[in-house]
Amino acid sequence: RLDNPDMARTLRLIAREGADVFYSGEIAERIDADMKANGGLLSLEDLRSYRTTHVEPLWGGFHDWRVASNHPPGGGIMLIEMLQILQNFDLVGLGHNSADYLQVVCEAMKQATSDKDNFVGDPAFFDVPIGRLTDPAYARRIADRIKAGEKAHVERFEAGGQAESKNTTQVSVVDAEGNIVSMTHSLGMPSGVITEGLGFMYNGCMAVFDPRPGRANSIAPGKARFSSVCPSIVFKAGDPCLVVGAPGGTQIAMGVLQATVNALAFDMPILEAISAPRFSSTSNAIDVSNRIPRFVTRELEGRGYEIVRSPFGFGFAAVHGLKRNADGSWSGAADPGHDGTALGV
């Protein structure tokens, strides 16, 4: 049990006086004073001028399914691009998690990662080519290159297999009246800094910006940074059939992709779709969980791929999801390799 009376007082103050107390009232003033006293960059004006944004879902397709996800600078555009590339392959015929399957899916992952690095940032600051990246014709051209044996080139800037973030939460909900929510809330990475008396820690998400100037995700005042979060809802014939999302840092879109393909293309029950062994390729290397057989990865190494094997049997995001059953009821699952649970209430 953790007692945090300062946080309790802060929450009671917000409950009593509303959100304005955080952005322009007592809490904002205390944040501003602390930042000034300790050389921080956040100011009272920053808090007062902050506004949330509301946009319609970003839509894409996967065979007969329609996928609704989040707009840039979120990761939904990566998920949709990858799904639309993969719909040009007979994934079932390739064999789930076979060497051929991993190669095709990983090349789609690499292409989406390259496009994200080059073209995806805050649309208020960077002209993101959403139409092109979500165009099925663009996806077909990429699929044709993969079929021809081309390999995308993506530099690795971080070591593979790094510990996944523990600071993101996914909630997938369907209620009795048919309301549906997929929500991913992330603190990114805590800074370790707490203003005395307030009880909460500031995040350090500015570290996710690209430090190089002139790029899609380069840092700028007032700019939102890219996030891999991609809370999504999938529809068939106009009816929702899958609710999915995950925490997991840079691996979120990769984990959500595989669970989605497992549930849709392979028609796996949601628990099987989420718990099946996963892999990822956000660079020229292929990262695999330890339940991917070595005879599969040896075949990929023979094709020239570097394999980075995780010592863990689960990994690459912690997917949580719901799938509609044939009788109209819903089943849920949380990744058994991480914290989280599925509950019918």
PDB file of N, CA and C in Angstrom, residues 148-210:
ATOM      1  N   ALA A 148       8.568  -9.396 -54.434  1.00  0.00           N
ATOM      2  CA  ALA A 148       9.730  -9.471 -55.324  1.00  0.00           C
ATOM      3  C   ALA A 148      11.031  -9.718 -54.569  1.00  0.00           C
ATOM      4  N   GLY A 149      10.951  -9.780 -53.222  1.00  0.00           N
ATOM      5  CA  GLY A 149      12.123 -10.079 -52.414  1.00  0.00           C
ATOM      6  C   GLY A 149      12.871  -8.874 -51.902  1.00  0.00           C
ATOM      7  N   GLU A 150      12.346  -7.670 -52.125  1.00  0.00           N
ATOM      8  CA  GLU A 150      13.027  -6.475 -51.621  1.00  0.00           C
ATOM      9  C   GLU A 150      12.943  -6.417 -50.098  1.00  0.00           C
ATOM     10  N   LYS A 151      14.024  -5.908 -49.493  1.00  0.00           N
ATOM     11  CA  LYS A 151      14.062  -5.721 -48.051  1.00  0.00           C
ATOM     12  C   LYS A 151      14.168  -4.226 -47.744  1.00  0.00           C
ATOM     13  N   ALA A 152      13.282  -3.738 -46.895  1.00  0.00           N
ATOM     14  CA  ALA A 152      13.369  -2.344 -46.466  1.00  0.00           C
ATOM     15  C   ALA A 152      14.591  -2.174 -45.569  1.00  0.00           C
ATOM     16  N   HIS A 153      15.163  -0.983 -45.582  1.00  0.00           N
ATOM     17  CA  HIS A 153      16.339  -0.689 -44.757  1.00  0.00           C
ATOM     18  C   HIS A 153      15.941   0.318 -43.684  1.00  0.00           C
ATOM     19  N   VAL A 154      16.053  -0.095 -42.428  1.00  0.00           N
ATOM     20  CA  VAL A 154      15.694   0.771 -41.297  1.00  0.00           C
ATOM     21  C   VAL A 154      16.810   0.675 -40.267  1.00  0.00           C
ATOM     22  N   GLU A 155      17.480   1.795 -40.014  1.00  0.00           N
ATOM     23  CA  GLU A 155      18.567   1.806 -39.033  1.00  0.00           C
ATOM     24  C   GLU A 155      18.012   1.584 -37.632  1.00  0.00           C
ATOM     25  N   ARG A 156      18.790   0.893 -36.788  1.00  0.00           N
ATOM     26  CA  ARG A 156      18.422   0.725 -35.384  1.00  0.00           C
ATOM     27  C   ARG A 156      19.174   1.757 -34.551  1.00  0.00           C
ATOM     28  N   PHE A 157      18.417   2.532 -33.785  1.00  0.00           N
ATOM     29  CA  PHE A 157      19.035   3.540 -32.922  1.00  0.00           C
ATOM     30  C   PHE A 157      19.013   3.127 -31.465  1.00  0.00           C
ATOM     31  N   GLU A 158      18.256   2.075 -31.143  1.00  0.00           N
ATOM     32  CA  GLU A 158      18.198   1.595 -29.765  1.00  0.00           C
ATOM     33  C   GLU A 158      18.414   0.089 -29.788  1.00  0.00           C
ATOM     34  N   ALA A 159      18.905  -0.420 -28.680  1.00  0.00           N
ATOM     35  CA  ALA A 159      19.124  -1.864 -28.584  1.00  0.00           C
ATOM     36  C   ALA A 159      17.798  -2.600 -28.588  1.00  0.00           C
ATOM     37  N   GLY A 160      17.762  -3.744 -29.233  1.00  0.00           N
ATOM     38  CA  GLY A 160      16.536  -4.535 -29.271  1.00  0.00           C
ATOM     39  C   GLY A 160      16.275  -5.210 -27.943  1.00  0.00           C
ATOM     40  N   GLY A 161      15.015  -5.624 -27.750  1.00  0.00           N
ATOM     41  CA  GLY A 161      14.651  -6.368 -26.564  1.00  0.00           C
ATOM     42  C   GLY A 161      14.644  -5.553 -25.292  1.00  0.00           C
ATOM     43  N   GLN A 162      14.648  -4.221 -25.402  1.00  0.00           N
ATOM     44  CA  GLN A 162      14.676  -3.402 -24.208  1.00  0.00           C
ATOM     45  C   GLN A 162      13.374  -3.566 -23.435  1.00  0.00           C
ATOM     46  N   ALA A 163      13.441  -3.306 -22.135  1.00  0.00           N
ATOM     47  CA  ALA A 163      12.259  -3.446 -21.288  1.00  0.00           C
ATOM     48  C   ALA A 163      11.165  -2.504 -21.779  1.00  0.00           C
ATOM     49  N   GLU A 164       9.944  -2.998 -21.794  1.00  0.00           N
ATOM     50  CA  GLU A 164       8.828  -2.190 -22.260  1.00  0.00           C
ATOM     51  C   GLU A 164       8.356  -1.247 -21.166  1.00  0.00           C
ATOM     52  N   SER A 165       7.767  -0.137 -21.571  1.00  0.00           N
ATOM     53  CA  SER A 165       7.291   0.860 -20.633  1.00  0.00           C
ATOM     54  C   SER A 165       6.230   0.284 -19.709  1.00  0.00           C
ATOM     55  N   LYS A 166       6.298   0.655 -18.437  1.00  0.00           N
ATOM     56  CA  LYS A 166       5.282   0.249 -17.458  1.00  0.00           C
ATOM     57  C   LYS A 166       4.358   1.418 -17.133  1.00  0.00           C
ATOM     58  N   ASN A 167       4.346   2.415 -17.979  1.00  0.00           N
ATOM     59  CA  ASN A 167       3.656   3.658 -17.639  1.00  0.00           C
ATOM     60  C   ASN A 167       2.500   3.977 -18.578  1.00  0.00           C
ATOM     61  N   THR A 168       2.006   2.949 -19.259  1.00  0.00           N
ATOM     62  CA  THR A 168       0.893   3.105 -20.192  1.00  0.00           C
ATOM     63  C   THR A 168      -0.207   2.126 -19.803  1.00  0.00           C
ATOM     64  N   THR A 169      -1.450   2.549 -19.983  1.00  0.00           N
ATOM     65  CA  THR A 169      -2.608   1.744 -19.593  1.00  0.00           C
ATOM     66  C   THR A 169      -3.555   1.618 -20.768  1.00  0.00           C
ATOM     67  N   GLN A 170      -4.062   0.420 -21.018  1.00  0.00           N
ATOM     68  CA  GLN A 170      -5.056   0.176 -22.054  1.00  0.00           C
ATOM     69  C   GLN A 170      -6.361  -0.297 -21.419  1.00  0.00           C
ATOM     70  N   VAL A 171      -7.467   0.283 -21.868  1.00  0.00           N
ATOM     71  CA  VAL A 171      -8.791  -0.140 -21.437  1.00  0.00           C
ATOM     72  C   VAL A 171      -9.631  -0.408 -22.680  1.00  0.00           C
ATOM     73  N   SER A 172     -10.155  -1.622 -22.799  1.00  0.00           N
ATOM     74  CA  SER A 172     -11.059  -1.995 -23.883  1.00  0.00           C
ATOM     75  C   SER A 172     -12.391  -2.375 -23.248  1.00  0.00           C
ATOM     76  N   VAL A 173     -13.461  -1.669 -23.626  1.00  0.00           N
ATOM     77  CA  VAL A 173     -14.736  -1.819 -22.931  1.00  0.00           C
ATOM     78  C   VAL A 173     -15.891  -1.908 -23.915  1.00  0.00           C
ATOM     79  N   VAL A 174     -16.817  -2.824 -23.648  1.00  0.00           N
ATOM     80  CA  VAL A 174     -18.126  -2.851 -24.299  1.00  0.00           C
ATOM     81  C   VAL A 174     -19.163  -2.943 -23.195  1.00  0.00           C
ATOM     82  N   ASP A 175     -20.159  -2.048 -23.202  1.00  0.00           N
ATOM     83  CA  ASP A 175     -21.171  -2.128 -22.151  1.00  0.00           C
ATOM     84  C   ASP A 175     -22.454  -2.780 -22.684  1.00  0.00           C
ATOM     85  N   ALA A 176     -23.420  -2.955 -21.782  1.00  0.00           N
ATOM     86  CA  ALA A 176     -24.650  -3.678 -22.114  1.00  0.00           C
ATOM     87  C   ALA A 176     -25.471  -2.970 -23.183  1.00  0.00           C
ATOM     88  N   GLU A 177     -25.263  -1.660 -23.333  1.00  0.00           N
ATOM     89  CA  GLU A 177     -26.026  -0.892 -24.314  1.00  0.00           C
ATOM     90  C   GLU A 177     -25.287  -0.756 -25.639  1.00  0.00           C
ATOM     91  N   GLY A 178     -24.119  -1.387 -25.755  1.00  0.00           N
ATOM     92  CA  GLY A 178     -23.386  -1.359 -27.009  1.00  0.00           C
ATOM     93  C   GLY A 178     -22.394  -0.233 -27.157  1.00  0.00           C
ATOM     94  N   ASN A 179     -22.199   0.558 -26.119  1.00  0.00           N
ATOM     95  CA  ASN A 179     -21.164   1.591 -26.178  1.00  0.00           C
ATOM     96  C   ASN A 179     -19.786   0.935 -26.103  1.00  0.00           C
ATOM     97  N   ILE A 180     -18.865   1.432 -26.902  1.00  0.00           N
ATOM     98  CA  ILE A 180     -17.545   0.808 -27.009  1.00  0.00           C
ATOM     99  C   ILE A 180     -16.462   1.862 -26.851  1.00  0.00           C
ATOM    100  N   VAL A 181     -15.435   1.512 -26.075  1.00  0.00           N
ATOM    101  CA  VAL A 181     -14.290   2.401 -25.887  1.00  0.00           C
ATOM    102  C   VAL A 181     -13.005   1.593 -25.986  1.00  0.00           C
ATOM    103  N   SER A 182     -12.071   2.082 -26.759  1.00  0.00           N
ATOM    104  CA  SER A 182     -10.694   1.616 -26.706  1.00  0.00           C
ATOM    105  C   SER A 182      -9.844   2.826 -26.357  1.00  0.00           C
ATOM    106  N   MET A 183      -9.191   2.798 -25.207  1.00  0.00           N
ATOM    107  CA  MET A 183      -8.450   3.967 -24.716  1.00  0.00           C
ATOM    108  C   MET A 183      -7.057   3.544 -24.268  1.00  0.00           C
ATOM    109  N   THR A 184      -6.070   4.230 -24.795  1.00  0.00           N
ATOM    110  CA  THR A 184      -4.689   4.039 -24.347  1.00  0.00           C
ATOM    111  C   THR A 184      -4.219   5.344 -23.724  1.00  0.00           C
ATOM    112  N   HIS A 185      -3.872   5.293 -22.445  1.00  0.00           N
ATOM    113  CA  HIS A 185      -3.403   6.480 -21.727  1.00  0.00           C
ATOM    114  C   HIS A 185      -1.952   6.255 -21.324  1.00  0.00           C
ATOM    115  N   SER A 186      -1.091   7.191 -21.681  1.00  0.00           N
ATOM    116  CA  SER A 186       0.332   6.977 -21.453  1.00  0.00           C
ATOM    117  C   SER A 186       0.991   8.155 -20.747  1.00  0.00           C
ATOM    118  N   LEU A 187       1.836   7.818 -19.798  1.00  0.00           N
ATOM    119  CA  LEU A 187       2.724   8.812 -19.195  1.00  0.00           C
ATOM    120  C   LEU A 187       4.072   8.844 -19.903  1.00  0.00           C
ATOM    121  N   GLY A 188       4.242   7.957 -20.868  1.00  0.00           N
ATOM    122  CA  GLY A 188       5.508   7.931 -21.595  1.00  0.00           C
ATOM    123  C   GLY A 188       6.623   7.420 -20.711  1.00  0.00           C
ATOM    124  N   MET A 189       7.306   8.320 -20.067  1.00  0.00           N
ATOM    125  CA  MET A 189       8.390   7.939 -19.152  1.00  0.00           C
ATOM    126  C   MET A 189       8.448   8.961 -18.031  1.00  0.00           C
ATOM    127  N   PRO A 190       8.293   8.540 -16.769  1.00  0.00           N
ATOM    128  CA  PRO A 190       8.325   9.499 -15.669  1.00  0.00           C
ATOM    129  C   PRO A 190       9.667  10.200 -15.561  1.00  0.00           C
ATOM    130  N   SER A 191       9.608  11.467 -15.155  1.00  0.00           N
ATOM    131  CA  SER A 191      10.818  12.282 -15.048  1.00  0.00           C
ATOM    132  C   SER A 191      11.521  12.108 -13.708  1.00  0.00           C
ATOM    133  N   GLY A 192      10.794  11.615 -12.708  1.00  0.00           N
ATOM    134  CA  GLY A 192      11.340  11.569 -11.361  1.00  0.00           C
ATOM    135  C   GLY A 192      11.155  12.865 -10.582  1.00  0.00           C
ATOM    136  N   VAL A 193      10.501  13.868 -11.181  1.00  0.00           N
ATOM    137  CA  VAL A 193      10.339  15.187 -10.561  1.00  0.00           C
ATOM    138  C   VAL A 193       8.918  15.355 -10.027  1.00  0.00           C
ATOM    139  N   ILE A 194       8.806  15.754  -8.765  1.00  0.00           N
ATOM    140  CA  ILE A 194       7.519  16.017  -8.121  1.00  0.00           C
ATOM    141  C   ILE A 194       7.592  17.387  -7.456  1.00  0.00           C
ATOM    142  N   THR A 195       6.631  18.246  -7.755  1.00  0.00           N
ATOM    143  CA  THR A 195       6.542  19.528  -7.059  1.00  0.00           C
ATOM    144  C   THR A 195       6.069  19.268  -5.630  1.00  0.00           C
ATOM    145  N   GLU A 196       6.799  19.836  -4.683  1.00  0.00           N
ATOM    146  CA  GLU A 196       6.485  19.584  -3.274  1.00  0.00           C
ATOM    147  C   GLU A 196       5.023  19.932  -2.979  1.00  0.00           C
ATOM    148  N   GLY A 197       4.316  18.980  -2.376  1.00  0.00           N
ATOM    149  CA  GLY A 197       2.941  19.197  -1.963  1.00  0.00           C
ATOM    150  C   GLY A 197       1.892  18.785  -2.976  1.00  0.00           C
ATOM    151  N   LEU A 198       2.298  18.522  -4.235  1.00  0.00           N
ATOM    152  CA  LEU A 198       1.304  18.159  -5.256  1.00  0.00           C
ATOM    153  C   LEU A 198       1.137  16.646  -5.407  1.00  0.00           C
ATOM    154  N   GLY A 199       2.202  15.877  -5.193  1.00  0.00           N
ATOM    155  CA  GLY A 199       2.066  14.437  -5.109  1.00  0.00           C
ATOM    156  C   GLY A 199       2.090  13.665  -6.411  1.00  0.00           C
ATOM    157  N   PHE A 200       2.185  14.359  -7.544  1.00  0.00           N
ATOM    158  CA  PHE A 200       2.246  13.630  -8.821  1.00  0.00           C
ATOM    159  C   PHE A 200       3.567  13.933  -9.526  1.00  0.00           C
ATOM    160  N   MET A 201       3.985  12.964 -10.352  1.00  0.00           N
ATOM    161  CA  MET A 201       5.263  13.075 -11.047  1.00  0.00           C
ATOM    162  C   MET A 201       5.051  13.592 -12.469  1.00  0.00           C
ATOM    163  N   TYR A 202       5.897  14.507 -12.896  1.00  0.00           N
ATOM    164  CA  TYR A 202       5.846  14.976 -14.283  1.00  0.00           C
ATOM    165  C   TYR A 202       6.397  13.898 -15.209  1.00  0.00           C
ATOM    166  N   ASN A 203       5.802  13.798 -16.404  1.00  0.00           N
ATOM    167  CA  ASN A 203       6.337  12.811 -17.343  1.00  0.00           C
ATOM    168  C   ASN A 203       7.531  13.397 -18.089  1.00  0.00           C
ATOM    169  N   GLY A 204       8.180  12.544 -18.860  1.00  0.00           N
ATOM    170  CA  GLY A 204       9.353  12.969 -19.617  1.00  0.00           C
ATOM    171  C   GLY A 204       9.200  12.686 -21.093  1.00  0.00           C
ATOM    172  N   CYS A 205       7.974  12.854 -21.603  1.00  0.00           N
ATOM    173  CA  CYS A 205       7.681  12.441 -22.980  1.00  0.00           C
ATOM    174  C   CYS A 205       8.415  13.259 -24.028  1.00  0.00           C
ATOM    175  N   MET A 206       8.977  14.402 -23.659  1.00  0.00           N
ATOM    176  CA  MET A 206       9.743  15.149 -24.663  1.00  0.00           C
ATOM    177  C   MET A 206      10.932  14.339 -25.162  1.00  0.00           C
ATOM    178  N   ALA A 207      11.338  13.326 -24.392  1.00  0.00           N
ATOM    179  CA  ALA A 207      12.451  12.479 -24.820  1.00  0.00           C
ATOM    180  C   ALA A 207      12.097  11.641 -26.042  1.00  0.00           C
ATOM    181  N   VAL A 208      10.808  11.569 -26.388  1.00  0.00           N
ATOM    182  CA  VAL A 208      10.378  10.789 -27.547  1.00  0.00           C
ATOM    183  C   VAL A 208      10.572  11.572 -28.848  1.00  0.00           C
ATOM    184  N   PHE A 209      10.743  12.885 -28.763  1.00  0.00           N
ATOM    185  CA  PHE A 209      10.984  13.680 -29.968  1.00  0.00           C
ATOM    186  C   PHE A 209      12.292  13.266 -30.639  1.00  0.00           C
ATOM    187  N   ASP A 210      12.364  13.508 -31.934  1.00  0.00           N
ATOM    188  CA  ASP A 210      13.592  13.311 -32.688  1.00  0.00           C
ATOM    189  C   ASP A 210      14.500  14.515 -32.415  1.00  0.00           C
TER     190      ASP A 210
END
